[in-house]
């Protein structure tokens, strides 16, 4: 068993695709119309056949209160592995990304938390 697809709820799929590709550096894998939304996934350019991230519309009534509660408590919706949190923080800050937590070393892990502009906090994590 392995993780094939995971998702993050987004308030605007087009905006999310631009942020996750143009800013974070993922690449679009699938973009299929499904009713009024899209089956829209991105992958790491380093692992194009790896785990897909579904940019899932947040239209279900339970989703917005859930997302708001996570953001209010500073809880990331998901976590992405990076080789160098400090370097990613500098790169993304230079692109105008807002961080809610600057790089913080916690034992063998360094993390930072950013706002994805689509209603979520995303953690970047580096394991030493």
Short mmCIF file of N, CA and C in Angstrom, two decimals:
data_model
loop_
_atom_site.label_atom_id
_atom_site.label_comp_id
_atom_site.label_asym_id
_atom_site.label_seq_id
_atom_site.Cartn_x
_atom_site.Cartn_y
_atom_site.Cartn_z
N UNK A 1 0.84 -1.18 0.00
CA UNK A 1 0.00 0.00 0.00
C UNK A 1 0.89 1.24 0.00
N UNK A 2 0.45 2.26 -0.75
CA UNK A 2 1.20 3.52 -0.77
C UNK A 2 0.23 4.66 -1.01
N UNK A 3 0.65 5.86 -0.69
CA UNK A 3 -0.17 7.03 -0.92
C UNK A 3 -0.03 7.42 -2.38
N UNK A 4 -1.15 7.51 -3.08
CA UNK A 4 -1.17 7.84 -4.50
C UNK A 4 -1.56 9.30 -4.71
N UNK A 5 -2.64 9.71 -4.04
CA UNK A 5 -3.15 11.08 -4.16
C UNK A 5 -3.53 11.56 -2.76
N UNK A 6 -3.18 12.79 -2.48
CA UNK A 6 -3.67 13.46 -1.28
C UNK A 6 -4.22 14.80 -1.74
N UNK A 7 -4.96 15.47 -0.89
CA UNK A 7 -5.58 16.70 -1.38
C UNK A 7 -5.43 17.84 -0.38
N UNK A 8 -5.59 19.03 -0.91
CA UNK A 8 -5.69 20.24 -0.12
C UNK A 8 -6.89 20.99 -0.68
N UNK A 9 -7.77 21.46 0.21
CA UNK A 9 -8.96 22.19 -0.22
C UNK A 9 -8.57 23.62 -0.57
N UNK A 10 -9.00 24.09 -1.73
CA UNK A 10 -8.65 25.43 -2.18
C UNK A 10 -9.92 26.22 -2.52
N UNK A 11 -9.85 27.54 -2.33
CA UNK A 11 -11.01 28.38 -2.59
C UNK A 11 -11.13 28.79 -4.05
N UNK A 12 -10.08 28.59 -4.83
CA UNK A 12 -10.09 28.96 -6.25
C UNK A 12 -9.06 28.08 -6.96
N UNK A 13 -9.53 27.17 -7.81
CA UNK A 13 -8.60 26.23 -8.44
C UNK A 13 -7.61 26.91 -9.37
N UNK A 14 -8.02 27.92 -10.12
CA UNK A 14 -7.10 28.59 -11.04
C UNK A 14 -6.00 29.31 -10.25
N UNK A 15 -6.39 30.00 -9.18
CA UNK A 15 -5.42 30.70 -8.34
C UNK A 15 -4.48 29.68 -7.67
N UNK A 16 -5.05 28.58 -7.22
CA UNK A 16 -4.24 27.54 -6.58
C UNK A 16 -3.24 26.95 -7.56
N UNK A 17 -3.68 26.67 -8.79
CA UNK A 17 -2.76 26.12 -9.79
C UNK A 17 -1.60 27.08 -10.03
N UNK A 18 -1.89 28.36 -10.15
CA UNK A 18 -0.82 29.35 -10.36
C UNK A 18 0.14 29.38 -9.19
N UNK A 19 -0.38 29.37 -7.97
CA UNK A 19 0.49 29.42 -6.79
C UNK A 19 1.34 28.15 -6.66
N UNK A 20 0.70 27.01 -6.79
CA UNK A 20 1.41 25.74 -6.58
C UNK A 20 2.42 25.44 -7.69
N UNK A 21 2.18 25.97 -8.89
CA UNK A 21 3.14 25.74 -9.98
C UNK A 21 4.12 26.90 -10.12
N UNK A 22 3.62 28.11 -10.31
CA UNK A 22 4.50 29.25 -10.58
C UNK A 22 5.33 29.67 -9.37
N UNK A 23 4.79 29.51 -8.17
CA UNK A 23 5.49 29.95 -6.96
C UNK A 23 6.19 28.79 -6.27
N UNK A 24 5.44 27.74 -5.94
CA UNK A 24 6.06 26.63 -5.21
C UNK A 24 6.91 25.73 -6.11
N UNK A 25 6.58 25.65 -7.40
CA UNK A 25 7.42 24.88 -8.32
C UNK A 25 6.92 23.50 -8.68
N UNK A 26 5.70 23.16 -8.28
CA UNK A 26 5.13 21.89 -8.71
C UNK A 26 4.76 21.98 -10.19
N UNK A 27 4.45 20.84 -10.79
CA UNK A 27 4.02 20.82 -12.18
C UNK A 27 2.63 20.18 -12.27
N UNK A 28 1.83 20.70 -13.21
CA UNK A 28 0.48 20.17 -13.40
C UNK A 28 0.57 18.75 -13.95
N UNK A 29 -0.21 17.85 -13.37
CA UNK A 29 -0.26 16.46 -13.83
C UNK A 29 -1.57 16.19 -14.56
N UNK A 30 -2.70 16.49 -13.92
CA UNK A 30 -4.01 16.25 -14.53
C UNK A 30 -4.86 17.51 -14.39
N UNK A 31 -5.64 17.78 -15.43
CA UNK A 31 -6.58 18.90 -15.41
C UNK A 31 -7.79 18.46 -16.23
N UNK A 32 -8.77 17.87 -15.55
CA UNK A 32 -9.93 17.28 -16.20
C UNK A 32 -11.20 17.96 -15.69
N UNK A 33 -12.04 18.51 -16.58
CA UNK A 33 -13.29 19.11 -16.13
C UNK A 33 -14.18 18.06 -15.47
N UNK A 34 -14.75 18.42 -14.32
CA UNK A 34 -15.67 17.54 -13.60
C UNK A 34 -16.82 18.42 -13.12
N UNK A 35 -17.91 18.44 -13.86
CA UNK A 35 -19.00 19.34 -13.51
C UNK A 35 -18.53 20.77 -13.58
N UNK A 36 -18.77 21.53 -12.52
CA UNK A 36 -18.33 22.92 -12.46
C UNK A 36 -16.92 23.09 -11.94
N UNK A 37 -16.25 22.00 -11.63
CA UNK A 37 -14.89 22.05 -11.08
C UNK A 37 -13.95 21.26 -11.99
N UNK A 38 -12.77 21.01 -11.49
CA UNK A 38 -11.77 20.25 -12.25
C UNK A 38 -11.10 19.22 -11.34
N UNK A 39 -10.73 18.08 -11.94
CA UNK A 39 -9.84 17.13 -11.28
C UNK A 39 -8.45 17.66 -11.60
N UNK A 40 -7.87 18.41 -10.66
CA UNK A 40 -6.66 19.18 -10.91
C UNK A 40 -5.58 18.74 -9.94
N UNK A 41 -4.54 18.09 -10.47
CA UNK A 41 -3.47 17.61 -9.61
C UNK A 41 -2.13 18.19 -10.05
N UNK A 42 -1.23 18.30 -9.07
CA UNK A 42 0.15 18.70 -9.32
C UNK A 42 1.07 17.66 -8.69
N UNK A 43 2.31 17.63 -9.20
CA UNK A 43 3.32 16.70 -8.68
C UNK A 43 4.65 17.44 -8.57
N UNK A 44 5.55 16.83 -7.85
CA UNK A 44 6.91 17.35 -7.77
C UNK A 44 7.61 17.12 -9.10
N UNK A 45 8.34 18.13 -9.61
CA UNK A 45 9.10 17.89 -10.84
C UNK A 45 10.19 16.84 -10.64
N UNK A 46 10.58 16.61 -9.40
CA UNK A 46 11.59 15.59 -9.09
C UNK A 46 11.01 14.19 -9.10
N UNK A 47 9.69 14.07 -8.96
CA UNK A 47 9.02 12.77 -8.95
C UNK A 47 7.70 12.87 -9.73
N UNK A 48 7.80 13.02 -11.07
CA UNK A 48 6.57 13.22 -11.86
C UNK A 48 5.60 12.04 -11.80
N UNK A 49 6.06 10.88 -11.43
CA UNK A 49 5.16 9.72 -11.28
C UNK A 49 4.87 9.45 -9.81
N UNK A 50 5.25 10.37 -8.94
CA UNK A 50 5.06 10.20 -7.50
C UNK A 50 3.67 10.63 -7.04
N UNK A 51 3.56 10.86 -5.76
CA UNK A 51 2.29 11.24 -5.15
C UNK A 51 1.76 12.53 -5.77
N UNK A 52 0.46 12.53 -6.09
CA UNK A 52 -0.19 13.70 -6.65
C UNK A 52 -0.90 14.47 -5.55
N UNK A 53 -0.89 15.79 -5.68
CA UNK A 53 -1.63 16.66 -4.78
C UNK A 53 -2.84 17.17 -5.54
N UNK A 54 -4.03 16.81 -5.07
CA UNK A 54 -5.28 17.25 -5.67
C UNK A 54 -5.64 18.62 -5.12
N UNK A 55 -5.80 19.60 -5.98
CA UNK A 55 -6.24 20.94 -5.60
C UNK A 55 -7.76 20.91 -5.63
N UNK A 56 -8.33 20.52 -4.52
CA UNK A 56 -9.75 20.18 -4.43
C UNK A 56 -10.61 21.39 -4.04
N UNK A 57 -11.69 21.65 -4.77
CA UNK A 57 -12.56 22.77 -4.42
C UNK A 57 -13.11 22.64 -3.00
N UNK A 58 -13.21 23.78 -2.31
CA UNK A 58 -13.66 23.76 -0.92
C UNK A 58 -15.15 24.07 -0.77
N UNK A 59 -15.94 23.67 -1.75
CA UNK A 59 -17.36 24.00 -1.77
C UNK A 59 -18.24 23.28 -0.77
N UNK A 60 -17.81 22.16 -0.23
CA UNK A 60 -18.64 21.43 0.74
C UNK A 60 -18.82 22.30 1.98
N UNK A 61 -20.04 22.34 2.56
CA UNK A 61 -20.29 23.23 3.70
C UNK A 61 -19.39 22.99 4.91
N UNK A 62 -18.87 21.80 5.08
CA UNK A 62 -18.01 21.52 6.24
C UNK A 62 -16.58 22.02 6.05
N UNK A 63 -16.18 22.28 4.82
CA UNK A 63 -14.77 22.56 4.54
C UNK A 63 -14.34 23.94 5.02
N UNK A 64 -15.08 24.97 4.72
CA UNK A 64 -14.64 26.33 5.08
C UNK A 64 -14.48 26.51 6.58
N UNK A 65 -15.43 26.04 7.42
CA UNK A 65 -15.21 26.15 8.87
C UNK A 65 -13.98 25.35 9.33
N UNK A 66 -13.77 24.19 8.72
CA UNK A 66 -12.61 23.35 9.04
C UNK A 66 -11.32 24.10 8.70
N UNK A 67 -11.25 24.64 7.48
CA UNK A 67 -10.05 25.38 7.07
C UNK A 67 -9.82 26.60 7.96
N UNK A 68 -10.87 27.34 8.24
CA UNK A 68 -10.75 28.53 9.08
C UNK A 68 -10.23 28.18 10.48
N UNK A 69 -10.73 27.09 11.03
CA UNK A 69 -10.29 26.67 12.37
C UNK A 69 -8.81 26.29 12.36
N UNK A 70 -8.38 25.58 11.31
CA UNK A 70 -6.96 25.22 11.23
C UNK A 70 -6.09 26.47 11.15
N UNK A 71 -6.46 27.39 10.27
CA UNK A 71 -5.68 28.62 10.11
C UNK A 71 -5.66 29.42 11.40
N UNK A 72 -6.81 29.55 12.06
CA UNK A 72 -6.89 30.31 13.31
C UNK A 72 -5.97 29.74 14.38
N UNK A 73 -5.81 28.44 14.38
CA UNK A 73 -4.94 27.78 15.36
C UNK A 73 -3.51 27.60 14.86
N UNK A 74 -3.23 28.06 13.63
CA UNK A 74 -1.87 27.97 13.09
C UNK A 74 -1.48 26.57 12.67
N UNK A 75 -2.45 25.74 12.34
CA UNK A 75 -2.19 24.33 11.99
C UNK A 75 -2.11 24.18 10.48
N UNK A 76 -0.99 23.68 9.96
CA UNK A 76 -0.88 23.46 8.51
C UNK A 76 -1.81 22.36 8.02
N UNK A 77 -2.32 22.57 6.80
CA UNK A 77 -3.18 21.57 6.17
C UNK A 77 -2.38 20.36 5.71
N UNK A 78 -1.12 20.59 5.35
CA UNK A 78 -0.25 19.51 4.91
C UNK A 78 1.20 19.97 5.04
N UNK A 79 2.12 19.08 4.73
CA UNK A 79 3.54 19.37 4.86
C UNK A 79 4.28 18.89 3.62
N UNK A 80 5.20 19.72 3.14
CA UNK A 80 6.04 19.36 1.99
C UNK A 80 7.49 19.26 2.44
N UNK A 81 8.17 18.22 1.99
CA UNK A 81 9.59 18.04 2.31
C UNK A 81 10.44 18.91 1.39
N UNK A 82 11.43 19.55 1.96
CA UNK A 82 12.40 20.33 1.20
C UNK A 82 13.79 19.98 1.69
N UNK A 83 14.78 20.20 0.85
CA UNK A 83 16.16 19.91 1.24
C UNK A 83 16.74 20.98 2.15
N UNK A 84 16.27 22.23 1.99
CA UNK A 84 16.83 23.36 2.74
C UNK A 84 15.71 24.36 3.03
N UNK A 85 15.16 24.33 4.23
CA UNK A 85 14.07 25.22 4.60
C UNK A 85 14.51 26.68 4.52
N UNK A 86 15.72 26.98 4.97
CA UNK A 86 16.20 28.36 4.95
C UNK A 86 16.23 28.90 3.52
N UNK A 87 16.75 28.11 2.59
CA UNK A 87 16.84 28.54 1.19
C UNK A 87 15.45 28.71 0.59
N UNK A 88 14.53 27.80 0.87
CA UNK A 88 13.16 27.92 0.36
C UNK A 88 12.47 29.14 0.96
N UNK A 89 12.71 29.39 2.22
CA UNK A 89 12.13 30.57 2.88
C UNK A 89 12.62 31.85 2.18
N UNK A 90 13.91 31.93 1.91
CA UNK A 90 14.45 33.11 1.22
C UNK A 90 13.86 33.24 -0.19
N UNK A 91 13.82 32.13 -0.92
CA UNK A 91 13.31 32.14 -2.29
C UNK A 91 11.84 32.57 -2.32
N UNK A 92 11.04 31.95 -1.47
CA UNK A 92 9.61 32.22 -1.48
C UNK A 92 9.28 33.61 -0.92
N UNK A 93 10.01 34.05 0.08
CA UNK A 93 9.82 35.40 0.59
C UNK A 93 10.12 36.41 -0.51
N UNK A 94 11.15 36.14 -1.29
CA UNK A 94 11.49 37.00 -2.42
C UNK A 94 10.40 37.05 -3.48
N UNK A 95 9.56 36.02 -3.53
CA UNK A 95 8.44 35.98 -4.47
C UNK A 95 7.16 36.54 -3.86
N UNK A 96 7.26 37.05 -2.63
CA UNK A 96 6.11 37.67 -1.99
C UNK A 96 5.26 36.74 -1.15
N UNK A 97 5.72 35.51 -0.91
CA UNK A 97 4.96 34.56 -0.09
C UNK A 97 5.00 35.02 1.36
N UNK A 98 3.83 34.95 2.02
CA UNK A 98 3.74 35.32 3.43
C UNK A 98 3.91 34.08 4.30
N UNK A 99 4.84 34.16 5.22
CA UNK A 99 5.08 33.08 6.16
C UNK A 99 4.44 33.42 7.50
N UNK A 100 3.78 32.44 8.11
CA UNK A 100 3.23 32.62 9.45
C UNK A 100 4.19 32.08 10.50
N UNK A 101 5.17 31.31 10.04
CA UNK A 101 6.24 30.82 10.93
C UNK A 101 7.52 30.82 10.12
N UNK A 102 8.48 31.61 10.54
CA UNK A 102 9.80 31.59 9.91
C UNK A 102 10.49 30.28 10.26
N UNK A 103 11.57 29.94 9.56
CA UNK A 103 12.26 28.69 9.85
C UNK A 103 12.56 28.53 11.34
N UNK A 104 12.24 27.35 11.84
CA UNK A 104 12.40 27.04 13.25
C UNK A 104 12.96 25.64 13.37
N UNK A 105 14.08 25.52 14.04
CA UNK A 105 14.71 24.20 14.25
C UNK A 105 14.12 23.57 15.50
N UNK A 106 13.68 22.32 15.34
CA UNK A 106 13.12 21.55 16.45
C UNK A 106 13.78 20.18 16.44
N UNK A 107 14.90 20.08 17.13
CA UNK A 107 15.64 18.82 17.13
C UNK A 107 16.16 18.54 15.74
N UNK A 108 15.86 17.37 15.19
CA UNK A 108 16.38 17.01 13.86
C UNK A 108 15.55 17.55 12.69
N UNK A 109 14.56 18.39 12.98
CA UNK A 109 13.67 18.89 11.94
C UNK A 109 13.66 20.43 11.97
N UNK A 110 13.70 21.03 10.78
CA UNK A 110 13.50 22.47 10.66
C UNK A 110 12.24 22.68 9.84
N UNK A 111 11.35 23.54 10.34
CA UNK A 111 10.09 23.79 9.65
C UNK A 111 9.88 25.28 9.43
N UNK A 112 9.01 25.59 8.51
CA UNK A 112 8.49 26.93 8.28
C UNK A 112 7.06 26.74 7.79
N UNK A 113 6.22 27.74 8.00
CA UNK A 113 4.82 27.62 7.60
C UNK A 113 4.44 28.83 6.76
N UNK A 114 3.83 28.56 5.60
CA UNK A 114 3.44 29.63 4.68
C UNK A 114 1.94 29.61 4.42
N UNK A 115 1.45 30.75 3.94
CA UNK A 115 0.06 30.92 3.53
C UNK A 115 0.00 30.66 2.03
N UNK A 116 -0.83 29.69 1.61
CA UNK A 116 -0.88 29.34 0.18
C UNK A 116 -1.79 30.24 -0.65
N UNK A 117 -2.34 31.27 -0.07
CA UNK A 117 -3.24 32.24 -0.71
C UNK A 117 -4.60 31.63 -1.08
N UNK A 118 -4.83 30.38 -0.75
CA UNK A 118 -6.07 29.69 -1.12
C UNK A 118 -6.80 29.18 0.11
N UNK A 119 -6.43 29.75 1.29
CA UNK A 119 -7.13 29.39 2.52
C UNK A 119 -6.43 28.38 3.39
N UNK A 120 -5.17 28.08 3.11
CA UNK A 120 -4.45 27.05 3.87
C UNK A 120 -3.10 27.53 4.35
N UNK A 121 -2.66 26.93 5.44
CA UNK A 121 -1.28 27.04 5.85
C UNK A 121 -0.59 25.76 5.42
N UNK A 122 0.63 25.90 4.90
CA UNK A 122 1.42 24.77 4.40
C UNK A 122 2.76 24.77 5.12
N UNK A 123 3.13 23.62 5.65
CA UNK A 123 4.42 23.48 6.33
C UNK A 123 5.48 23.00 5.37
N UNK A 124 6.65 23.60 5.44
CA UNK A 124 7.84 23.09 4.76
C UNK A 124 8.69 22.44 5.82
N UNK A 125 9.21 21.25 5.55
CA UNK A 125 9.98 20.53 6.56
C UNK A 125 11.25 19.96 5.97
N UNK A 126 12.31 20.14 6.73
CA UNK A 126 13.63 19.60 6.38
C UNK A 126 14.06 18.70 7.53
N UNK A 127 14.36 17.45 7.22
CA UNK A 127 14.86 16.52 8.23
C UNK A 127 16.37 16.40 8.04
N UNK A 128 17.11 16.70 9.10
CA UNK A 128 18.58 16.64 9.01
C UNK A 128 19.10 15.23 9.17
#
